[in-house]
GROMACS .gro file of N, CA and C in nm:
model
  492
    1MET      N    1   3.793   1.738   2.639
    1MET     CA    2   3.713   1.719   2.519
    1MET      C    3   3.613   1.605   2.538
    2GLN      N    4   3.658   1.499   2.602
    2GLN     CA    5   3.569   1.386   2.624
    2GLN      C    6   3.451   1.426   2.713
    3ASP      N    7   3.476   1.512   2.810
    3ASP     CA    8   3.370   1.562   2.898
    3ASP      C    9   3.264   1.636   2.816
    4PHE      N   10   3.308   1.717   2.722
    4PHE     CA   11   3.219   1.791   2.631
    4PHE      C   12   3.133   1.695   2.550
    5LEU      N   13   3.196   1.594   2.491
    5LEU     CA   14   3.123   1.496   2.410
    5LEU      C   15   3.026   1.416   2.496
    6ASN      N   16   3.068   1.380   2.616
    6ASN     CA   17   2.980   1.306   2.706
    6ASN      C   18   2.855   1.386   2.743
    7GLN      N   19   2.871   1.516   2.764
    7GLN     CA   20   2.756   1.599   2.797
    7GLN      C   21   2.658   1.608   2.680
    8ILE      N   22   2.709   1.610   2.558
    8ILE     CA   23   2.621   1.609   2.441
    8ILE      C   24   2.545   1.478   2.435
    9ARG      N   25   2.615   1.367   2.459
    9ARG     CA   26   2.548   1.235   2.461
    9ARG      C   27   2.440   1.231   2.569
   10GLN      N   28   2.468   1.289   2.684
   10GLN     CA   29   2.369   1.293   2.792
   10GLN      C   30   2.245   1.371   2.748
   11ALA      N   31   2.266   1.483   2.682
   11ALA     CA   32   2.153   1.563   2.633
   11ALA      C   33   2.071   1.481   2.533
   12LEU      N   34   2.138   1.413   2.443
   12LEU     CA   35   2.069   1.331   2.344
   12LEU      C   36   1.990   1.218   2.411
   13ASN      N   37   2.050   1.154   2.509
   13ASN     CA   38   1.984   1.043   2.579
   13ASN      C   39   1.869   1.089   2.669
   14GLN      N   40   1.865   1.218   2.701
   14GLN     CA   41   1.756   1.272   2.781
   14GLN      C   42   1.654   1.345   2.693
   15ASP      N   43   1.659   1.319   2.564
   15ASP     CA   44   1.567   1.377   2.466
   15ASP      C   45   1.574   1.529   2.459
   16LEU      N   46   1.689   1.584   2.488
   16LEU     CA   47   1.712   1.728   2.473
   16LEU      C   48   1.769   1.752   2.333
   17TYR      N   49   1.683   1.737   2.235
   17TYR     CA   50   1.727   1.734   2.097
   17TYR      C   51   1.781   1.867   2.046
   18TYR      N   52   1.723   1.979   2.086
   18TYR     CA   53   1.776   2.108   2.044
   18TYR      C   54   1.919   2.124   2.093
   19VAL      N   55   1.941   2.096   2.219
   19VAL     CA   56   2.074   2.111   2.279
   19VAL      C   57   2.174   2.019   2.209
   20ALA      N   58   2.138   1.891   2.197
   20ALA     CA   59   2.228   1.795   2.135
   20ALA      C   60   2.258   1.833   1.989
   21LEU      N   61   2.156   1.869   1.915
   21LEU     CA   62   2.173   1.902   1.774
   21LEU      C   63   2.261   2.026   1.757
   22MET      N   64   2.232   2.130   1.832
   22MET     CA   65   2.311   2.252   1.817
   22MET      C   66   2.457   2.231   1.858
   23MET      N   67   2.479   2.155   1.963
   23MET     CA   68   2.617   2.129   2.004
   23MET      C   69   2.688   2.039   1.903
   24CYS      N   70   2.616   1.942   1.845
   24CYS     CA   71   2.678   1.857   1.744
   24CYS      C   72   2.716   1.939   1.621
   25LEU      N   73   2.636   2.038   1.588
   25LEU     CA   74   2.669   2.123   1.474
   25LEU      C   75   2.793   2.208   1.499
   26ALA      N   76   2.829   2.227   1.624
   26ALA     CA   77   2.951   2.302   1.657
   26ALA      C   78   3.076   2.214   1.657
   27ILE      N   79   3.059   2.083   1.664
   27ILE     CA   80   3.174   1.992   1.674
   27ILE      C   81   3.274   2.010   1.559
   28PRO      N   82   3.232   2.012   1.432
   28PRO     CA   83   3.333   2.030   1.326
   28PRO      C   84   3.411   2.161   1.336
   29ASP      N   85   3.346   2.268   1.381
   29ASP     CA   86   3.418   2.395   1.402
   29ASP      C   87   3.524   2.378   1.510
   30ILE      N   88   3.485   2.320   1.622
   30ILE     CA   89   3.577   2.304   1.735
   30ILE      C   90   3.693   2.213   1.698
   31CYS      N   91   3.663   2.098   1.640
   31CYS     CA   92   3.769   2.005   1.602
   31CYS      C   93   3.859   2.064   1.494
   32GLY      N   94   3.799   2.129   1.396
   32GLY     CA   95   3.879   2.192   1.291
   32GLY      C   96   3.972   2.299   1.345
   33ALA      N   97   3.925   2.374   1.443
   33ALA     CA   98   4.008   2.478   1.504
   33ALA      C   99   4.121   2.417   1.586
   34ILE      N  100   4.089   2.319   1.668
   34ILE     CA  101   4.192   2.257   1.753
   34ILE      C  102   4.300   2.191   1.668
   35ASP      N  103   4.261   2.137   1.554
   35ASP     CA  104   4.356   2.064   1.469
   35ASP      C  105   4.415   2.151   1.358
   36SER      N  106   4.415   2.283   1.376
   36SER     CA  107   4.468   2.370   1.271
   36SER      C  108   4.591   2.447   1.318
   37ILE      N  109   4.664   2.496   1.224
   37ILE     CA  110   4.787   2.571   1.255
   37ILE      C  111   4.756   2.697   1.333
   38ASP      N  112   4.650   2.769   1.291
   38ASP     CA  113   4.619   2.897   1.357
   38ASP      C  114   4.521   2.884   1.474
   39GLY      N  115   4.468   2.764   1.498
   39GLY     CA  116   4.377   2.745   1.610
   39GLY      C  117   4.240   2.809   1.592
   40ARG      N  118   4.204   2.838   1.468
   40ARG     CA  119   4.077   2.906   1.441
   40ARG      C  120   3.991   2.822   1.347
   41ALA      N  121   3.861   2.839   1.362
   41ALA     CA  122   3.765   2.769   1.277
   41ALA      C  123   3.739   2.850   1.150
   42ASP      N  124   3.705   2.781   1.043
   42ASP     CA  125   3.656   2.848   0.923
   42ASP      C  126   3.575   2.747   0.840
   43ARG      N  127   3.511   2.797   0.737
   43ARG     CA  128   3.421   2.716   0.655
   43ARG      C  129   3.490   2.593   0.596
   44THR      N  130   3.609   2.612   0.539
   44THR     CA  131   3.680   2.502   0.475
   44THR      C  132   3.716   2.393   0.574
   45LYS      N  133   3.763   2.432   0.693
   45LYS     CA  134   3.798   2.333   0.795
   45LYS      C  135   3.674   2.256   0.840
   46TYR      N  136   3.562   2.327   0.853
   46TYR     CA  137   3.437   2.263   0.893
   46TYR      C  138   3.397   2.157   0.790
   47ILE      N  139   3.392   2.196   0.664
   47ILE     CA  140   3.350   2.106   0.557
   47ILE      C  141   3.443   1.986   0.548
   48ASP      N  142   3.573   2.010   0.553
   48ASP     CA  143   3.670   1.901   0.544
   48ASP      C  144   3.656   1.804   0.660
   49TRP      N  145   3.639   1.859   0.782
   49TRP     CA  146   3.625   1.772   0.899
   49TRP      C  147   3.499   1.688   0.886
   50TYR      N  148   3.387   1.750   0.854
   50TYR     CA  149   3.261   1.676   0.842
   50TYR      C  150   3.272   1.566   0.736
   51ASP      N  151   3.327   1.600   0.619
   51ASP     CA  152   3.338   1.501   0.512
   51ASP      C  153   3.426   1.383   0.553
   52GLN      N  154   3.529   1.409   0.631
   52GLN     CA  155   3.619   1.300   0.672
   52GLN      C  156   3.562   1.216   0.786
   53TYR      N  157   3.495   1.279   0.882
   53TYR     CA  158   3.459   1.208   1.005
   53TYR      C  159   3.311   1.178   1.025
   54ALA      N  160   3.220   1.244   0.954
   54ALA     CA  161   3.078   1.224   0.984
   54ALA      C  162   2.988   1.205   0.863
   55ALA      N  163   3.035   1.233   0.744
   55ALA     CA  164   2.948   1.234   0.627
   55ALA      C  165   2.891   1.098   0.589
   56SER      N  166   2.952   0.992   0.633
   56SER     CA  167   2.907   0.859   0.590
   56SER      C  168   2.767   0.824   0.641
   57ASN      N  169   2.712   0.903   0.734
   57ASN     CA  170   2.578   0.872   0.787
   57ASN      C  171   2.466   0.905   0.689
   58CYS      N  172   2.495   0.982   0.584
   58CYS     CA  173   2.391   1.015   0.486
   58CYS      C  174   2.456   1.067   0.357
   59PRO      N  175   2.445   0.994   0.248
   59PRO     CA  176   2.511   1.039   0.124
   59PRO      C  177   2.453   1.168   0.066
   60TYR      N  178   2.334   1.209   0.109
   60TYR     CA  179   2.274   1.332   0.059
   60TYR      C  180   2.315   1.456   0.139
   61PHE      N  181   2.394   1.435   0.244
   61PHE     CA  182   2.426   1.544   0.336
   61PHE      C  183   2.577   1.550   0.354
   62ASP      N  184   2.643   1.627   0.268
   62ASP     CA  185   2.788   1.638   0.274
   62ASP      C  186   2.830   1.756   0.360
   63GLY      N  187   2.959   1.782   0.365
   63GLY     CA  188   3.012   1.888   0.451
   63GLY      C  189   2.956   2.025   0.418
   64GLN      N  190   2.940   2.055   0.291
   64GLN     CA  191   2.885   2.186   0.255
   64GLN      C  192   2.740   2.198   0.299
   65ALA      N  193   2.659   2.095   0.278
   65ALA     CA  194   2.520   2.099   0.323
   65ALA      C  195   2.511   2.113   0.474
   66CYS      N  196   2.599   2.041   0.544
   66CYS     CA  197   2.599   2.051   0.690
   66CYS      C  198   2.642   2.191   0.735
   67TYR      N  199   2.740   2.247   0.666
   67TYR     CA  200   2.785   2.383   0.700
   67TYR      C  201   2.671   2.484   0.684
   68PHE      N  202   2.599   2.476   0.574
   68PHE     CA  203   2.485   2.567   0.554
   68PHE      C  204   2.380   2.548   0.663
   69PHE      N  205   2.354   2.422   0.697
   69PHE     CA  206   2.258   2.393   0.804
   69PHE      C  207   2.307   2.450   0.936
   70ARG      N  208   2.435   2.431   0.966
   70ARG     CA  209   2.495   2.485   1.088
   70ARG      C  210   2.477   2.636   1.094
   71CYS      N  211   2.503   2.704   0.984
   71CYS     CA  212   2.490   2.850   0.981
   71CYS      C  213   2.348   2.894   1.014
   72SER      N  214   2.250   2.833   0.949
   72SER     CA  215   2.112   2.875   0.973
   72SER      C  216   2.064   2.833   1.112
   73MET      N  217   2.101   2.715   1.156
   73MET     CA  218   2.053   2.665   1.285
   73MET      C  219   2.116   2.741   1.402
   74LEU      N  220   2.248   2.758   1.400
   74LEU     CA  221   2.315   2.823   1.513
   74LEU      C  222   2.300   2.974   1.514
   75HIS      N  223   2.287   3.035   1.399
   75HIS     CA  224   2.282   3.181   1.394
   75HIS      C  225   2.141   3.238   1.382
   76GLN      N  226   2.049   3.162   1.323
   76GLN     CA  227   1.912   3.212   1.311
   76GLN      C  228   1.809   3.120   1.378
   77GLY      N  229   1.853   3.007   1.430
   77GLY     CA  230   1.759   2.913   1.489
   77GLY      C  231   1.662   2.858   1.386
   78SER      N  232   1.712   2.836   1.265
   78SER     CA  233   1.627   2.795   1.154
   78SER      C  234   1.684   2.672   1.085
   79THR      N  235   1.596   2.591   1.029
   79THR     CA  236   1.641   2.477   0.948
   79THR      C  237   1.636   2.511   0.799
   80ILE      N  238   1.622   2.638   0.769
   80ILE     CA  239   1.613   2.685   0.631
   80ILE      C  240   1.734   2.772   0.602
   81ASN      N  241   1.806   2.740   0.493
   81ASN     CA  242   1.918   2.823   0.450
   81ASN      C  243   1.906   2.842   0.299
   82PRO      N  244   1.900   2.966   0.252
   82PRO     CA  245   1.880   2.989   0.108
   82PRO      C  246   1.993   2.935   0.021
   83SER      N  247   2.111   2.909   0.079
   83SER     CA  248   2.224   2.856   0.001
   83SER      C  249   2.221   2.704  -0.008
   84SER      N  250   2.134   2.640   0.067
   84SER     CA  251   2.127   2.495   0.071
   84SER      C  252   2.061   2.437  -0.053
   85ASN      N  253   2.091   2.312  -0.082
   85ASN     CA  254   2.023   2.239  -0.190
   85ASN      C  255   1.883   2.196  -0.148
   86TYR      N  256   1.852   2.208  -0.019
   86TYR     CA  257   1.723   2.165   0.035
   86TYR      C  258   1.645   2.285   0.086
   87SER      N  259   1.514   2.279   0.075
   87SER     CA  260   1.432   2.390   0.124
   87SER      C  261   1.441   2.399   0.276
   88ARG      N  262   1.461   2.284   0.341
   88ARG     CA  263   1.479   2.281   0.486
   88ARG      C  264   1.528   2.143   0.526
   89ILE      N  265   1.574   2.132   0.650
   89ILE     CA  266   1.613   2.004   0.708
   89ILE      C  267   1.505   1.969   0.811
   90LEU      N  268   1.457   1.845   0.806
   90LEU     CA  269   1.351   1.800   0.896
   90LEU      C  270   1.401   1.683   0.981
   91PHE      N  271   1.364   1.685   1.107
   91PHE     CA  272   1.398   1.576   1.198
   91PHE      C  273   1.269   1.520   1.257
   92ILE      N  274   1.257   1.389   1.259
   92ILE     CA  275   1.147   1.324   1.330
   92ILE      C  276   1.206   1.274   1.461
   93GLU      N  277   1.139   1.307   1.570
   93GLU     CA  278   1.191   1.266   1.701
   93GLU      C  279   1.183   1.114   1.716
   94PRO      N  280   1.289   1.055   1.771
   94PRO     CA  281   1.287   0.911   1.797
   94PRO      C  282   1.169   0.874   1.888
   95GLY      N  283   1.109   0.760   1.860
   95GLY     CA  284   0.997   0.713   1.941
   95GLY      C  285   0.863   0.763   1.894
   96ALA      N  286   0.860   0.860   1.803
   96ALA     CA  287   0.733   0.913   1.753
   96ALA      C  288   0.663   0.808   1.666
   97THR      N  289   0.741   0.717   1.610
   97THR     CA  290   0.688   0.610   1.527
   97THR      C  291   0.781   0.490   1.542
   98THR      N  292   0.736   0.374   1.502
   98THR     CA  293   0.824   0.257   1.509
   98THR      C  294   0.923   0.252   1.394
   99ASN      N  295   0.904   0.334   1.294
   99ASN     CA  296   0.995   0.342   1.180
   99ASN      C  297   1.106   0.442   1.209
  100VAL      N  298   1.218   0.423   1.144
  100VAL     CA  299   1.328   0.520   1.151
  100VAL      C  300   1.332   0.592   1.017
  101PHE      N  301   1.321   0.723   1.022
  101PHE     CA  302   1.326   0.805   0.902
  101PHE      C  303   1.459   0.880   0.901
  102HIS      N  304   1.547   0.841   0.810
  102HIS     CA  305   1.679   0.902   0.805
  102HIS      C  306   1.729   0.906   0.661
  103CYS      N  307   1.781   1.020   0.624
  103CYS     CA  308   1.843   1.039   0.493
  103CYS      C  309   1.743   1.018   0.380
  104ASN      N  310   1.630   1.085   0.395
  104ASN     CA  311   1.525   1.081   0.293
  104ASN      C  312   1.506   1.221   0.237
  105VAL      N  313   1.492   1.231   0.108
  105VAL     CA  314   1.456   1.359   0.047
  105VAL      C  315   1.307   1.352   0.020
  106ILE      N  316   1.234   1.443   0.083
  106ILE     CA  317   1.089   1.449   0.072
  106ILE      C  318   1.056   1.581   0.002
  107ASN      N  319   1.009   1.569  -0.122
  107ASN     CA  320   0.994   1.686  -0.208
  107ASN      C  321   1.130   1.753  -0.217
  108ASP      N  322   1.149   1.869  -0.160
  108ASP     CA  323   1.281   1.933  -0.165
  108ASP      C  324   1.340   1.953  -0.026
  109ALA      N  325   1.292   1.876   0.071
  109ALA     CA  326   1.342   1.883   0.209
  109ALA      C  327   1.420   1.755   0.240
  110LEU      N  328   1.522   1.768   0.325
  110LEU     CA  329   1.599   1.652   0.368
  110LEU      C  330   1.554   1.613   0.508
  111ASN      N  331   1.524   1.486   0.525
  111ASN     CA  332   1.484   1.431   0.655
  111ASN      C  333   1.600   1.351   0.712
  112LEU      N  334   1.639   1.386   0.836
  112LEU     CA  335   1.743   1.314   0.909
  112LEU      C  336   1.687   1.269   1.043
  113ASP      N  337   1.735   1.157   1.092
  113ASP     CA  338   1.701   1.112   1.227
  113ASP      C  339   1.797   1.182   1.322
  114VAL      N  340   1.745   1.251   1.421
  114VAL     CA  341   1.830   1.332   1.508
  114VAL      C  342   1.931   1.246   1.585
  115ARG      N  343   1.891   1.128   1.630
  115ARG     CA  344   1.986   1.042   1.702
  115ARG      C  345   2.096   0.989   1.611
  116ILE      N  346   2.059   0.945   1.492
  116ILE     CA  347   2.160   0.894   1.398
  116ILE      C  348   2.257   1.005   1.361
  117PHE      N  349   2.204   1.124   1.331
  117PHE     CA  350   2.290   1.236   1.294
  117PHE      C  351   2.384   1.274   1.409
  118CYS      N  352   2.328   1.292   1.528
  118CYS     CA  353   2.411   1.332   1.642
  118CYS      C  354   2.513   1.225   1.678
  119ASN      N  355   2.473   1.099   1.676
  119ASN     CA  356   2.568   0.992   1.706
  119ASN      C  357   2.680   0.984   1.603
  120ALA      N  358   2.650   1.012   1.477
  120ALA     CA  359   2.754   1.014   1.374
  120ALA      C  360   2.854   1.126   1.403
  121MET      N  361   2.804   1.242   1.444
  121MET     CA  362   2.894   1.353   1.478
  121MET      C  363   2.979   1.320   1.600
  122LEU      N  364   2.917   1.262   1.702
  122LEU     CA  365   2.989   1.227   1.824
  122LEU      C  366   3.090   1.115   1.798
  123ASP      N  367   3.051   1.014   1.724
  123ASP     CA  368   3.144   0.906   1.691
  123ASP      C  369   3.261   0.959   1.607
  124GLY      N  370   3.230   1.049   1.514
  124GLY     CA  371   3.335   1.112   1.434
  124GLY      C  372   3.431   1.192   1.520
  125ALA      N  373   3.378   1.262   1.618
  125ALA     CA  374   3.463   1.341   1.708
  125ALA      C  375   3.553   1.252   1.790
  126GLU      N  376   3.501   1.139   1.834
  126GLU     CA  377   3.585   1.047   1.913
  126GLU      C  378   3.693   0.983   1.826
  127LEU      N  379   3.661   0.949   1.702
  127LEU     CA  380   3.761   0.897   1.610
  127LEU      C  381   3.868   1.003   1.584
  128TRP      N  382   3.822   1.125   1.555
  128TRP     CA  383   3.916   1.236   1.533
  128TRP      C  384   4.006   1.255   1.654
  129LEU      N  385   3.948   1.255   1.773
  129LEU     CA  386   4.024   1.276   1.896
  129LEU      C  387   4.132   1.170   1.910
  130ASN      N  388   4.097   1.045   1.883
  130ASN     CA  389   4.197   0.938   1.890
  130ASN      C  390   4.309   0.959   1.789
  131ASN      N  391   4.278   1.016   1.674
  131ASN     CA  392   4.378   1.039   1.569
  131ASN      C  393   4.472   1.156   1.601
  132VAL      N  394   4.422   1.258   1.668
  132VAL     CA  395   4.503   1.380   1.685
  132VAL      C  396   4.557   1.401   1.827
  133MET      N  397   4.502   1.331   1.924
  133MET     CA  398   4.547   1.352   2.061
  133MET      C  399   4.698   1.327   2.071
  134GLY      N  400   4.767   1.421   2.132
  134GLY     CA  401   4.910   1.408   2.149
  134GLY      C  402   4.992   1.470   2.038
  135THR      N  403   4.928   1.511   1.927
  135THR     CA  404   5.005   1.577   1.822
  135THR      C  405   5.040   1.720   1.868
  136ALA      N  406   5.140   1.778   1.804
  136ALA     CA  407   5.184   1.912   1.843
  136ALA      C  408   5.073   2.015   1.826
  137ARG      N  409   5.001   2.009   1.714
  137ARG     CA  410   4.892   2.105   1.691
  137ARG      C  411   4.782   2.091   1.795
  138PHE      N  412   4.742   1.967   1.821
  138PHE     CA  413   4.638   1.943   1.921
  138PHE      C  414   4.682   1.998   2.056
  139SER      N  415   4.802   1.965   2.096
  139SER     CA  416   4.852   2.010   2.227
  139SER      C  417   4.857   2.161   2.237
  140ALA      N  418   4.900   2.227   2.130
  140ALA     CA  419   4.910   2.374   2.131
  140ALA      C  420   4.772   2.440   2.140
  141ASN      N  421   4.674   2.386   2.069
  141ASN     CA  422   4.542   2.449   2.064
  141ASN      C  423   4.447   2.402   2.174
  142TYR      N  424   4.466   2.281   2.223
  142TYR     CA  425   4.374   2.227   2.323
  142TYR      C  426   4.382   2.304   2.455
  143ASP      N  427   4.495   2.364   2.482
  143ASP     CA  428   4.507   2.444   2.605
  143ASP      C  429   4.407   2.559   2.609
  144LYS      N  430   4.359   2.602   2.493
  144LYS     CA  431   4.262   2.711   2.485
  144LYS      C  432   4.117   2.663   2.489
  145PHE      N  433   4.098   2.530   2.480
  145PHE     CA  434   3.963   2.474   2.473
  145PHE      C  435   3.891   2.484   2.607
  146LEU      N  436   3.763   2.513   2.599
  146LEU     CA  437   3.676   2.519   2.716
  146LEU      C  438   3.681   2.386   2.790
  147ARG      N  439   3.695   2.393   2.923
  147ARG     CA  440   3.691   2.270   3.002
  147ARG      C  441   3.645   2.300   3.143
  148ARG      N  442   3.614   2.193   3.213
  148ARG     CA  443   3.568   2.202   3.351
  148ARG      C  444   3.686   2.177   3.444
  149TYR      N  445   3.700   2.263   3.542
  149TYR     CA  446   3.803   2.250   3.644
  149TYR      C  447   3.731   2.221   3.775
  150PRO      N  448   3.725   2.094   3.819
  150PRO     CA  449   3.644   2.056   3.935
  150PRO      C  450   3.680   2.127   4.065
  151THR      N  451   3.806   2.168   4.080
  151THR     CA  452   3.846   2.234   4.205
  151THR      C  453   3.885   2.380   4.183
  152GLY      N  454   3.843   2.436   4.070
  152GLY     CA  455   3.872   2.575   4.043
  152GLY      C  456   3.986   2.593   3.943
  153LEU      N  457   4.012   2.718   3.911
  153LEU     CA  458   4.118   2.753   3.818
  153LEU      C  459   4.202   2.865   3.879
  154PRO      N  460   4.308   2.828   3.954
  154PRO     CA  461   4.394   2.929   4.014
  154PRO      C  462   4.460   3.013   3.906
  155PRO      N  463   4.485   3.137   3.922
  155PRO     CA  464   4.465   3.217   4.043
  155PRO      C  465   4.328   3.285   4.047
  156TYR      N  466   4.236   3.246   3.959
  156TYR     CA  467   4.110   3.317   3.948
  156TYR      C  468   4.007   3.274   4.053
  157ILE      N  469   3.973   3.147   4.051
  157ILE     CA  470   3.874   3.094   4.145
  157ILE      C  471   3.924   2.958   4.192
  158VAL      N  472   3.923   2.936   4.321
  158VAL     CA  473   3.968   2.807   4.376
  158VAL      C  474   3.864   2.750   4.472
  159GLY      N  475   3.862   2.617   4.481
  159GLY     CA  476   3.776   2.551   4.577
  159GLY      C  477   3.637   2.514   4.527
  160ILE      N  478   3.599   2.560   4.411
  160ILE     CA  479   3.466   2.527   4.356
  160ILE      C  480   3.482   2.499   4.205
  161PRO      N  481   3.392   2.420   4.148
  161PRO     CA  482   3.403   2.391   4.004
  161PRO      C  483   3.388   2.516   3.918
  162VAL      N  484   3.469   2.521   3.815
  162VAL     CA  485   3.471   2.635   3.722
  162VAL      C  486   3.473   2.580   3.580
  163ILE      N  487   3.399   2.641   3.492
  163ILE     CA  488   3.408   2.612   3.348
  163ILE      C  489   3.475   2.732   3.285
  164GLY      N  490   3.583   2.708   3.214
  164GLY     CA  491   3.655   2.820   3.156
  164GLY      C  492   3.754   2.780   3.052
   0.00000   0.00000   0.00000
């Protein structure tokens, strides 16, 4: 899991904002699934995880708003969701100005800073991981989580790195 989070941080630090943002939007689904009885993601688990671990970065953007954004961004590649309280979500790229624009409602659009948002999701995931690592549910579901096997995954492929 830490490898996954580190790769997202690398994308963010290399200004790969689409990659970092989309992967951060998947974090509450992944964490909610790993920390659940059935090992599956759903809307309620997403919202609850976000509200507990990441919502403090912007009082105007709660778990439900993030879930709607996740749905439109990951499934349609859009920052517009008709179920949202906002007409769209806007991000200003870091470095474009000396000011930081984060958690502003502009007309009916919400403006978030991509680095602040992504770092809040990543920090929340690391806090969550520290809280659940070693629990029975985590152990049962984490075995199914995507990971990198540097020397292969016997009996399928051996001797070369595998992601599976």
